[in-house]
Amino acid sequence: MTFTKTSHKFGQWADSRANTVYGLGFSSEAHLSKFADKFAEFKEAARLAKEKSQEKMELTSTPSQESATGDLQSPVTPESINGTDERVTPDAAFNAESRVEINAVPFPHSSTSITKHWEAELAALKGNNAKLTAALLESTANVKQWKQQLAAYQEEAERLHKRVTELECVSGQTAGVKTQKTELNQTIEELEAELKAKEEELEKLKEEVEKANQLQTQKDSITQKLQETELRNAELESQLADLEQRLENSQLESESFRKSLRSLLELLDGKIFELTELRDSLAKLMEGDSS
């Protein structure tokens, strides 16, 4: 297998025996380069170990056993995928990208502010939901890969146990057989440790999936609240439009009433003027009678 950098933060490699292509993304180009170096280092170590094992088998096996031992190849798998020297599990990346903290925010007094607030909240949830979906898909793919690796480890362990039994039955060359038995037992212990680590990672992934389901439930609840808020906002807008119409009608009525008052005032002014003239005429008549 050969690791190929397809971009600054992504690389892939193919397993021709399994007819499968694996891909992996990193947080930085430095992590990608470090992983590529480690990949090449383990690949070279696997090649050397295979050659050394074949040489030992050729030296310790009889001609009649060469065909039986020719297929002894210890599987060498890359370490758990990481971008640094420390192990970075998929659930850690999942937590780093998908942790959503929902704080209680007091409702604004304006219906428009409420709608904008919930729209922003929904947009943030949609973004986080997309990240969660991508992380879940990646975790599912990793789980399938680890299950295949677990099955391969178990088959290899059984094959190694059988090989140990066969080597114990071989007469002569006791020292070489004991050495090979010790190496095989160490390999079995390493495989068992790998199996245990993979099982722990699977448990962590299950916990992360449960957390993702809880976040999805919270998202659905907030979506429902947003819908209710939009309905309430529509009702408020309808009421506002009704009030505006009433206000406009009231203003029209007030303007009409003002016009009527002006006409009445003008009429009263005319009457008052006439009454004033009449009073003056009466006063003059009274003055004439008295003289």
C-alpha atoms as a PDB file:
ATOM      1  CA  MET A   1       0.000   0.000   0.000  1.00  0.00           C
ATOM      2  CA  THR A   2       1.202   3.510  -0.846  1.00  0.00           C
ATOM      3  CA  PHE A   3      -0.029   6.651   0.930  1.00  0.00           C
ATOM      4  CA  THR A   4      -0.722   9.536  -1.515  1.00  0.00           C
ATOM      5  CA  LYS A   5      -1.322  13.194  -0.620  1.00  0.00           C
ATOM      6  CA  THR A   6      -4.342  14.278  -2.671  1.00  0.00           C
ATOM      7  CA  SER A   7      -4.477  17.808  -1.163  1.00  0.00           C
ATOM      8  CA  HIS A   8      -2.877  19.930   1.566  1.00  0.00           C
ATOM      9  CA  LYS A   9      -4.966  18.265   4.301  1.00  0.00           C
ATOM     10  CA  PHE A  10      -6.140  14.959   2.800  1.00  0.00           C
ATOM     11  CA  GLY A  11      -4.497  11.709   1.767  1.00  0.00           C
ATOM     12  CA  GLN A  12      -5.526   8.204   0.728  1.00  0.00           C
ATOM     13  CA  TRP A  13      -4.185   4.707   0.208  1.00  0.00           C
ATOM     14  CA  ALA A  14      -5.521   1.523  -1.432  1.00  0.00           C
ATOM     15  CA  ASP A  15      -5.524  -2.093  -0.282  1.00  0.00           C
ATOM     16  CA  SER A  16      -5.424  -4.177  -3.463  1.00  0.00           C
ATOM     17  CA  ARG A  17      -6.112  -7.409  -1.578  1.00  0.00           C
ATOM     18  CA  ALA A  18      -9.306  -6.019  -0.043  1.00  0.00           C
ATOM     19  CA  ASN A  19     -10.093  -3.954  -3.172  1.00  0.00           C
ATOM     20  CA  THR A  20     -10.688  -0.950  -0.920  1.00  0.00           C
ATOM     21  CA  VAL A  21      -9.526   2.681  -0.955  1.00  0.00           C
ATOM     22  CA  TYR A  22      -9.151   4.504   2.376  1.00  0.00           C
ATOM     23  CA  GLY A  23      -9.080   8.287   2.834  1.00  0.00           C
ATOM     24  CA  LEU A  24      -8.184  10.496   5.793  1.00  0.00           C
ATOM     25  CA  GLY A  25      -8.406  14.241   6.464  1.00  0.00           C
ATOM     26  CA  PHE A  26      -6.189  16.266   8.843  1.00  0.00           C
ATOM     27  CA  SER A  27      -6.449  19.595  10.619  1.00  0.00           C
ATOM     28  CA  SER A  28      -3.178  20.869   9.122  1.00  0.00           C
ATOM     29  CA  GLU A  29      -0.633  20.065   6.431  1.00  0.00           C
ATOM     30  CA  ALA A  30       2.023  19.359   9.086  1.00  0.00           C
ATOM     31  CA  HIS A  31      -0.097  16.569  10.559  1.00  0.00           C
ATOM     32  CA  LEU A  32      -0.618  15.128   7.078  1.00  0.00           C
ATOM     33  CA  SER A  33       3.141  15.106   6.397  1.00  0.00           C
ATOM     34  CA  LYS A  34       3.858  13.501   9.768  1.00  0.00           C
ATOM     35  CA  PHE A  35       1.293  10.772   9.099  1.00  0.00           C
ATOM     36  CA  ALA A  36       2.743  10.130   5.624  1.00  0.00           C
ATOM     37  CA  ASP A  37       6.229   9.744   7.153  1.00  0.00           C
ATOM     38  CA  LYS A  38       4.920   7.337   9.786  1.00  0.00           C
ATOM     39  CA  PHE A  39       3.023   5.409   7.114  1.00  0.00           C
ATOM     40  CA  ALA A  40       6.173   4.972   5.054  1.00  0.00           C
ATOM     41  CA  GLU A  41       8.137   4.059   8.205  1.00  0.00           C
ATOM     42  CA  PHE A  42       5.703   1.302   9.172  1.00  0.00           C
ATOM     43  CA  LYS A  43       5.515   0.080   5.595  1.00  0.00           C
ATOM     44  CA  GLU A  44       9.310  -0.264   5.469  1.00  0.00           C
ATOM     45  CA  ALA A  45       9.317  -1.922   8.907  1.00  0.00           C
ATOM     46  CA  ALA A  46       6.701  -4.385   7.692  1.00  0.00           C
ATOM     47  CA  ARG A  47       8.761  -5.203   4.621  1.00  0.00           C
ATOM     48  CA  LEU A  48      11.893  -5.797   6.699  1.00  0.00           C
ATOM     49  CA  ALA A  49       9.957  -7.891   9.216  1.00  0.00           C
ATOM     50  CA  LYS A  50       8.484  -9.970   6.403  1.00  0.00           C
ATOM     51  CA  GLU A  51      11.897 -10.568   4.839  1.00  0.00           C
ATOM     52  CA  LYS A  52      13.403 -11.418   8.227  1.00  0.00           C
ATOM     53  CA  SER A  53      10.574 -13.823   8.961  1.00  0.00           C
ATOM     54  CA  GLN A  54      10.959 -15.514   5.592  1.00  0.00           C
ATOM     55  CA  GLU A  55      14.719 -15.871   6.137  1.00  0.00           C
ATOM     56  CA  LYS A  56      14.165 -17.436   9.557  1.00  0.00           C
ATOM     57  CA  MET A  57      11.554 -19.797   8.150  1.00  0.00           C
ATOM     58  CA  GLU A  58      13.904 -20.865   5.349  1.00  0.00           C
ATOM     59  CA  LEU A  59      16.686 -21.535   7.878  1.00  0.00           C
ATOM     60  CA  THR A  60      14.540 -23.367  10.433  1.00  0.00           C
ATOM     61  CA  SER A  61      12.142 -25.278   8.150  1.00  0.00           C
ATOM     62  CA  THR A  62      12.852 -28.604   6.440  1.00  0.00           C
ATOM     63  CA  PRO A  63      12.373 -28.969   2.665  1.00  0.00           C
ATOM     64  CA  SER A  64       9.143 -30.867   3.256  1.00  0.00           C
ATOM     65  CA  GLN A  65       7.757 -28.005   5.341  1.00  0.00           C
ATOM     66  CA  GLU A  66       8.655 -25.123   3.057  1.00  0.00           C
ATOM     67  CA  SER A  67       5.306 -25.226   1.279  1.00  0.00           C
ATOM     68  CA  ALA A  68       3.455 -25.215   4.606  1.00  0.00           C
ATOM     69  CA  THR A  69       5.379 -22.275   6.023  1.00  0.00           C
ATOM     70  CA  GLY A  70       5.583 -20.143   2.876  1.00  0.00           C
ATOM     71  CA  ASP A  71       2.296 -18.395   3.669  1.00  0.00           C
ATOM     72  CA  LEU A  72       3.285 -17.215   7.171  1.00  0.00           C
ATOM     73  CA  GLN A  73       2.987 -13.479   6.915  1.00  0.00           C
ATOM     74  CA  SER A  74       2.333 -11.389   9.929  1.00  0.00           C
ATOM     75  CA  PRO A  75      -0.238  -8.715   9.080  1.00  0.00           C
ATOM     76  CA  VAL A  76       1.146  -5.284   9.533  1.00  0.00           C
ATOM     77  CA  THR A  77      -1.460  -2.634   9.826  1.00  0.00           C
ATOM     78  CA  PRO A  78      -0.931   1.089  10.262  1.00  0.00           C
ATOM     79  CA  GLU A  79      -1.336   2.512  13.677  1.00  0.00           C
ATOM     80  CA  SER A  80      -4.619   4.109  14.554  1.00  0.00           C
ATOM     81  CA  ILE A  81      -5.107   7.092  12.275  1.00  0.00           C
ATOM     82  CA  ASN A  82      -3.720  10.264  13.802  1.00  0.00           C
ATOM     83  CA  GLY A  83      -2.264  13.548  12.768  1.00  0.00           C
ATOM     84  CA  THR A  84       0.316  13.837  15.590  1.00  0.00           C
ATOM     85  CA  ASP A  85       2.468  11.523  17.709  1.00  0.00           C
ATOM     86  CA  GLU A  86      -0.415  11.303  20.168  1.00  0.00           C
ATOM     87  CA  ARG A  87      -3.495   9.254  19.338  1.00  0.00           C
ATOM     88  CA  VAL A  88      -6.416  11.319  18.084  1.00  0.00           C
ATOM     89  CA  THR A  89      -9.569   9.183  17.962  1.00  0.00           C
ATOM     90  CA  PRO A  90     -12.538  10.004  15.728  1.00  0.00           C
ATOM     91  CA  ASP A  91     -14.716  10.751  18.766  1.00  0.00           C
ATOM     92  CA  ALA A  92     -12.253  13.480  19.837  1.00  0.00           C
ATOM     93  CA  ALA A  93     -12.530  15.148  16.411  1.00  0.00           C
ATOM     94  CA  PHE A  94     -16.273  14.665  16.631  1.00  0.00           C
ATOM     95  CA  ASN A  95     -16.430  16.452  20.000  1.00  0.00           C
ATOM     96  CA  ALA A  96     -14.131  19.252  18.796  1.00  0.00           C
ATOM     97  CA  GLU A  97     -16.354  20.045  15.785  1.00  0.00           C
ATOM     98  CA  SER A  98     -19.858  19.148  16.906  1.00  0.00           C
ATOM     99  CA  ARG A  99     -20.158  20.341  20.514  1.00  0.00           C
ATOM    100  CA  VAL A 100     -23.134  22.727  20.585  1.00  0.00           C
ATOM    101  CA  GLU A 101     -23.919  24.770  23.650  1.00  0.00           C
ATOM    102  CA  ILE A 102     -27.508  26.062  23.722  1.00  0.00           C
ATOM    103  CA  ASN A 103     -27.942  28.934  26.164  1.00  0.00           C
ATOM    104  CA  ALA A 104     -31.262  30.284  27.296  1.00  0.00           C
ATOM    105  CA  VAL A 105     -31.758  33.683  25.639  1.00  0.00           C
ATOM    106  CA  PRO A 106     -34.486  36.025  26.855  1.00  0.00           C
ATOM    107  CA  PHE A 107     -37.131  36.746  24.270  1.00  0.00           C
ATOM    108  CA  PRO A 108     -36.911  40.211  22.737  1.00  0.00           C
ATOM    109  CA  HIS A 109     -39.981  42.379  22.964  1.00  0.00           C
ATOM    110  CA  SER A 110     -40.281  42.732  19.171  1.00  0.00           C
ATOM    111  CA  SER A 111     -41.701  39.877  17.089  1.00  0.00           C
ATOM    112  CA  THR A 112     -39.174  40.651  14.324  1.00  0.00           C
ATOM    113  CA  SER A 113     -36.270  40.296  16.777  1.00  0.00           C
ATOM    114  CA  ILE A 114     -37.698  36.952  17.947  1.00  0.00           C
ATOM    115  CA  THR A 115     -37.828  35.681  14.377  1.00  0.00           C
ATOM    116  CA  LYS A 116     -34.268  36.824  13.607  1.00  0.00           C
ATOM    117  CA  HIS A 117     -33.009  35.248  16.829  1.00  0.00           C
ATOM    118  CA  TRP A 118     -34.564  31.852  16.070  1.00  0.00           C
ATOM    119  CA  GLU A 119     -33.459  32.006  12.416  1.00  0.00           C
ATOM    120  CA  ALA A 120     -29.847  32.545  13.535  1.00  0.00           C
ATOM    121  CA  GLU A 121     -30.215  29.724  16.059  1.00  0.00           C
ATOM    122  CA  LEU A 122     -31.621  27.401  13.372  1.00  0.00           C
ATOM    123  CA  ALA A 123     -28.824  28.323  10.930  1.00  0.00           C
ATOM    124  CA  ALA A 124     -26.210  27.475  13.585  1.00  0.00           C
ATOM    125  CA  LEU A 125     -27.954  24.182  14.297  1.00  0.00           C
ATOM    126  CA  LYS A 126     -28.084  23.336  10.596  1.00  0.00           C
ATOM    127  CA  GLY A 127     -24.334  23.962  10.289  1.00  0.00           C
ATOM    128  CA  ASN A 128     -23.603  21.836  13.349  1.00  0.00           C
ATOM    129  CA  ASN A 129     -25.981  19.158  12.067  1.00  0.00           C
ATOM    130  CA  ALA A 130     -24.039  18.996   8.785  1.00  0.00           C
ATOM    131  CA  LYS A 131     -20.787  18.582  10.744  1.00  0.00           C
ATOM    132  CA  LEU A 132     -22.381  15.907  12.907  1.00  0.00           C
ATOM    133  CA  THR A 133     -23.619  14.049   9.829  1.00  0.00           C
ATOM    134  CA  ALA A 134     -20.150  14.109   8.249  1.00  0.00           C
ATOM    135  CA  ALA A 135     -18.556  12.948  11.502  1.00  0.00           C
ATOM    136  CA  LEU A 136     -21.116  10.154  11.850  1.00  0.00           C
ATOM    137  CA  LEU A 137     -20.496   8.976   8.290  1.00  0.00           C
ATOM    138  CA  GLU A 138     -16.751   8.994   8.908  1.00  0.00           C
ATOM    139  CA  SER A 139     -17.222   7.150  12.216  1.00  0.00           C
ATOM    140  CA  THR A 140     -19.431   4.544  10.519  1.00  0.00           C
ATOM    141  CA  ALA A 141     -16.799   3.965   7.848  1.00  0.00           C
ATOM    142  CA  ASN A 142     -14.110   3.654  10.543  1.00  0.00           C
ATOM    143  CA  VAL A 143     -16.270   1.184  12.487  1.00  0.00           C
ATOM    144  CA  LYS A 144     -16.658  -1.011   9.403  1.00  0.00           C
ATOM    145  CA  GLN A 145     -12.915  -0.867   8.756  1.00  0.00           C
ATOM    146  CA  TRP A 146     -12.125  -1.731  12.373  1.00  0.00           C
ATOM    147  CA  LYS A 147     -14.533  -4.667  12.298  1.00  0.00           C
ATOM    148  CA  GLN A 148     -12.724  -5.995   9.255  1.00  0.00           C
ATOM    149  CA  GLN A 149      -9.398  -5.494  11.013  1.00  0.00           C
ATOM    150  CA  LEU A 150     -10.730  -7.233  14.134  1.00  0.00           C
ATOM    151  CA  ALA A 151     -11.841 -10.224  12.060  1.00  0.00           C
ATOM    152  CA  ALA A 152      -8.428 -10.282  10.346  1.00  0.00           C
ATOM    153  CA  TYR A 153      -6.670 -10.107  13.735  1.00  0.00           C
ATOM    154  CA  GLN A 154      -8.734 -13.000  15.049  1.00  0.00           C
ATOM    155  CA  GLU A 155      -8.028 -15.122  11.985  1.00  0.00           C
ATOM    156  CA  GLU A 156      -4.329 -14.292  12.218  1.00  0.00           C
ATOM    157  CA  ALA A 157      -4.293 -15.168  15.925  1.00  0.00           C
ATOM    158  CA  GLU A 158      -5.891 -18.564  15.223  1.00  0.00           C
ATOM    159  CA  ARG A 159      -3.443 -19.194  12.404  1.00  0.00           C
ATOM    160  CA  LEU A 160      -0.522 -18.252  14.633  1.00  0.00           C
ATOM    161  CA  HIS A 161      -1.757 -20.584  17.366  1.00  0.00           C
ATOM    162  CA  LYS A 162      -1.922 -23.411  14.842  1.00  0.00           C
ATOM    163  CA  ARG A 163       1.537 -22.495  13.615  1.00  0.00           C
ATOM    164  CA  VAL A 164       2.879 -22.609  17.185  1.00  0.00           C
ATOM    165  CA  THR A 165       1.399 -26.074  17.590  1.00  0.00           C
ATOM    166  CA  GLU A 166       2.992 -27.213  14.339  1.00  0.00           C
ATOM    167  CA  LEU A 167       6.362 -25.801  15.354  1.00  0.00           C
ATOM    168  CA  GLU A 168       6.170 -27.546  18.729  1.00  0.00           C
ATOM    169  CA  CYS A 169       5.656 -30.849  16.914  1.00  0.00           C
ATOM    170  CA  VAL A 170       8.693 -30.398  14.740  1.00  0.00           C
ATOM    171  CA  SER A 171      11.611 -32.475  15.964  1.00  0.00           C
ATOM    172  CA  GLY A 172      15.115 -31.068  16.149  1.00  0.00           C
ATOM    173  CA  GLN A 173      16.235 -27.471  15.999  1.00  0.00           C
ATOM    174  CA  THR A 174      14.633 -26.880  19.384  1.00  0.00           C
ATOM    175  CA  ALA A 175      16.322 -23.560  19.995  1.00  0.00           C
ATOM    176  CA  GLY A 176      15.070 -22.069  16.724  1.00  0.00           C
ATOM    177  CA  VAL A 177      11.526 -23.352  17.371  1.00  0.00           C
ATOM    178  CA  LYS A 178      11.489 -21.830  20.846  1.00  0.00           C
ATOM    179  CA  THR A 179      12.630 -18.506  19.456  1.00  0.00           C
ATOM    180  CA  GLN A 180       9.901 -18.536  16.832  1.00  0.00           C
ATOM    181  CA  LYS A 181       7.349 -19.548  19.462  1.00  0.00           C
ATOM    182  CA  THR A 182       8.369 -16.593  21.625  1.00  0.00           C
ATOM    183  CA  GLU A 183       8.074 -14.197  18.695  1.00  0.00           C
ATOM    184  CA  LEU A 184       4.688 -15.619  17.739  1.00  0.00           C
ATOM    185  CA  ASN A 185       3.417 -15.302  21.307  1.00  0.00           C
ATOM    186  CA  GLN A 186       4.553 -11.677  21.390  1.00  0.00           C
ATOM    187  CA  THR A 187       2.728 -11.060  18.112  1.00  0.00           C
ATOM    188  CA  ILE A 188      -0.409 -12.654  19.554  1.00  0.00           C
ATOM    189  CA  GLU A 189      -0.193 -10.442  22.657  1.00  0.00           C
ATOM    190  CA  GLU A 190       0.195  -7.355  20.472  1.00  0.00           C
ATOM    191  CA  LEU A 191      -2.828  -8.374  18.394  1.00  0.00           C
ATOM    192  CA  GLU A 192      -4.887  -8.928  21.541  1.00  0.00           C
ATOM    193  CA  ALA A 193      -3.899  -5.477  22.802  1.00  0.00           C
ATOM    194  CA  GLU A 194      -4.938  -3.998  19.444  1.00  0.00           C
ATOM    195  CA  LEU A 195      -8.277  -5.807  19.674  1.00  0.00           C
ATOM    196  CA  LYS A 196      -8.890  -4.396  23.137  1.00  0.00           C
ATOM    197  CA  ALA A 197      -8.022  -0.855  21.987  1.00  0.00           C
ATOM    198  CA  LYS A 198     -10.377  -1.149  18.999  1.00  0.00           C
ATOM    199  CA  GLU A 199     -13.202  -2.346  21.252  1.00  0.00           C
ATOM    200  CA  GLU A 200     -12.713   0.672  23.530  1.00  0.00           C
ATOM    201  CA  GLU A 201     -12.802   3.007  20.525  1.00  0.00           C
ATOM    202  CA  LEU A 202     -16.012   1.352  19.322  1.00  0.00           C
ATOM    203  CA  GLU A 203     -17.613   2.001  22.715  1.00  0.00           C
ATOM    204  CA  LYS A 204     -16.593   5.649  22.531  1.00  0.00           C
ATOM    205  CA  LEU A 205     -18.084   5.941  19.058  1.00  0.00           C
ATOM    206  CA  LYS A 206     -21.367   4.505  20.320  1.00  0.00           C
ATOM    207  CA  GLU A 207     -21.448   7.169  23.041  1.00  0.00           C
ATOM    208  CA  GLU A 208     -20.802   9.896  20.450  1.00  0.00           C
ATOM    209  CA  VAL A 209     -23.651   8.594  18.278  1.00  0.00           C
ATOM    210  CA  GLU A 210     -25.985   8.821  21.278  1.00  0.00           C
ATOM    211  CA  LYS A 211     -24.870  12.411  21.877  1.00  0.00           C
ATOM    212  CA  ALA A 212     -25.522  13.203  18.222  1.00  0.00           C
ATOM    213  CA  ASN A 213     -29.044  11.805  18.546  1.00  0.00           C
ATOM    214  CA  GLN A 214     -29.645  14.022  21.588  1.00  0.00           C
ATOM    215  CA  LEU A 215     -28.447  17.074  19.636  1.00  0.00           C
ATOM    216  CA  GLN A 216     -30.790  16.132  16.795  1.00  0.00           C
ATOM    217  CA  THR A 217     -33.684  15.991  19.267  1.00  0.00           C
ATOM    218  CA  GLN A 218     -32.780  19.445  20.581  1.00  0.00           C
ATOM    219  CA  LYS A 219     -32.598  20.743  17.016  1.00  0.00           C
ATOM    220  CA  ASP A 220     -36.083  19.389  16.269  1.00  0.00           C
ATOM    221  CA  SER A 221     -37.436  21.035  19.430  1.00  0.00           C
ATOM    222  CA  ILE A 222     -35.948  24.422  18.499  1.00  0.00           C
ATOM    223  CA  THR A 223     -37.275  24.064  14.942  1.00  0.00           C
ATOM    224  CA  GLN A 224     -40.751  23.514  16.333  1.00  0.00           C
ATOM    225  CA  LYS A 225     -40.384  26.574  18.573  1.00  0.00           C
ATOM    226  CA  LEU A 226     -39.291  28.613  15.562  1.00  0.00           C
ATOM    227  CA  GLN A 227     -42.356  27.528  13.640  1.00  0.00           C
ATOM    228  CA  GLU A 228     -44.576  28.487  16.570  1.00  0.00           C
ATOM    229  CA  THR A 229     -42.810  31.843  16.782  1.00  0.00           C
ATOM    230  CA  GLU A 230     -43.328  32.441  13.060  1.00  0.00           C
ATOM    231  CA  LEU A 231     -47.038  31.689  13.452  1.00  0.00           C
ATOM    232  CA  ARG A 232     -47.238  34.080  16.396  1.00  0.00           C
ATOM    233  CA  ASN A 233     -45.334  36.688  14.390  1.00  0.00           C
ATOM    234  CA  ALA A 234     -47.810  36.305  11.515  1.00  0.00           C
ATOM    235  CA  GLU A 235     -50.685  36.836  13.940  1.00  0.00           C
ATOM    236  CA  LEU A 236     -49.011  39.920  15.387  1.00  0.00           C
ATOM    237  CA  GLU A 237     -48.392  41.312  11.914  1.00  0.00           C
ATOM    238  CA  SER A 238     -52.053  40.750  11.068  1.00  0.00           C
ATOM    239  CA  GLN A 239     -53.110  42.535  14.240  1.00  0.00           C
ATOM    240  CA  LEU A 240     -50.681  45.374  13.470  1.00  0.00           C
ATOM    241  CA  ALA A 241     -52.111  45.754   9.962  1.00  0.00           C
ATOM    242  CA  ASP A 242     -55.626  45.878  11.458  1.00  0.00           C
ATOM    243  CA  LEU A 243     -54.568  48.529  13.962  1.00  0.00           C
ATOM    244  CA  GLU A 244     -52.919  50.582  11.221  1.00  0.00           C
ATOM    245  CA  GLN A 245     -56.130  50.395   9.179  1.00  0.00           C
ATOM    246  CA  ARG A 246     -58.149  51.507  12.179  1.00  0.00           C
ATOM    247  CA  LEU A 247     -55.734  54.339  12.832  1.00  0.00           C
ATOM    248  CA  GLU A 248     -55.983  55.482   9.228  1.00  0.00           C
ATOM    249  CA  ASN A 249     -59.804  55.391   9.396  1.00  0.00           C
ATOM    250  CA  SER A 250     -59.702  57.321  12.655  1.00  0.00           C
ATOM    251  CA  GLN A 251     -57.442  59.936  11.110  1.00  0.00           C
ATOM    252  CA  LEU A 252     -59.815  60.300   8.170  1.00  0.00           C
ATOM    253  CA  GLU A 253     -62.771  60.703  10.516  1.00  0.00           C
ATOM    254  CA  SER A 254     -60.837  63.241  12.581  1.00  0.00           C
ATOM    255  CA  GLU A 255     -59.972  65.240   9.466  1.00  0.00           C
ATOM    256  CA  SER A 256     -63.614  65.207   8.392  1.00  0.00           C
ATOM    257  CA  PHE A 257     -64.659  66.346  11.846  1.00  0.00           C
ATOM    258  CA  ARG A 258     -62.142  69.205  11.718  1.00  0.00           C
ATOM    259  CA  LYS A 259     -63.522  70.333   8.357  1.00  0.00           C
ATOM    260  CA  SER A 260     -67.056  70.312   9.797  1.00  0.00           C
ATOM    261  CA  LEU A 261     -65.877  72.361  12.777  1.00  0.00           C
ATOM    262  CA  ARG A 262     -64.227  74.901  10.468  1.00  0.00           C
ATOM    263  CA  SER A 263     -67.440  75.260   8.467  1.00  0.00           C
ATOM    264  CA  LEU A 264     -69.442  75.669  11.661  1.00  0.00           C
ATOM    265  CA  LEU A 265     -66.990  78.267  12.979  1.00  0.00           C
ATOM    266  CA  GLU A 266     -67.208  80.205   9.739  1.00  0.00           C
ATOM    267  CA  LEU A 267     -71.008  80.100   9.947  1.00  0.00           C
ATOM    268  CA  LEU A 268     -70.899  81.243  13.571  1.00  0.00           C
ATOM    269  CA  ASP A 269     -68.558  84.089  12.656  1.00  0.00           C
ATOM    270  CA  GLY A 270     -71.060  85.261  10.001  1.00  0.00           C
ATOM    271  CA  LYS A 271     -73.941  85.069  12.431  1.00  0.00           C
ATOM    272  CA  ILE A 272     -71.954  86.889  15.087  1.00  0.00           C
ATOM    273  CA  PHE A 273     -71.111  89.625  12.556  1.00  0.00           C
ATOM    274  CA  GLU A 274     -74.771  89.968  11.631  1.00  0.00           C
ATOM    275  CA  LEU A 275     -75.787  90.078  15.286  1.00  0.00           C
ATOM    276  CA  THR A 276     -73.162  92.740  15.905  1.00  0.00           C
ATOM    277  CA  GLU A 277     -74.533  94.868  13.084  1.00  0.00           C
ATOM    278  CA  LEU A 278     -78.057  94.322  14.396  1.00  0.00           C
ATOM    279  CA  ARG A 279     -76.969  95.383  17.886  1.00  0.00           C
ATOM    280  CA  ASP A 280     -75.331  98.480  16.515  1.00  0.00           C
ATOM    281  CA  SER A 281     -78.484  99.340  14.571  1.00  0.00           C
ATOM    282  CA  LEU A 282     -80.650  98.852  17.655  1.00  0.00           C
ATOM    283  CA  ALA A 283     -78.327 100.994  19.710  1.00  0.00           C
ATOM    284  CA  LYS A 284     -78.528 103.780  17.146  1.00  0.00           C
ATOM    285  CA  LEU A 285     -82.337 103.521  17.133  1.00  0.00           C
ATOM    286  CA  MET A 286     -82.438 103.754  20.903  1.00  0.00           C
ATOM    287  CA  GLU A 287     -80.195 106.808  20.839  1.00  0.00           C
ATOM    288  CA  GLY A 288     -82.497 108.442  18.205  1.00  0.00           C
ATOM    289  CA  ASP A 289     -85.619 107.831  20.233  1.00  0.00           C
ATOM    290  CA  SER A 290     -84.079 109.279  23.352  1.00  0.00           C
ATOM    291  CA  SER A 291     -83.062 112.483  21.604  1.00  0.00           C
END
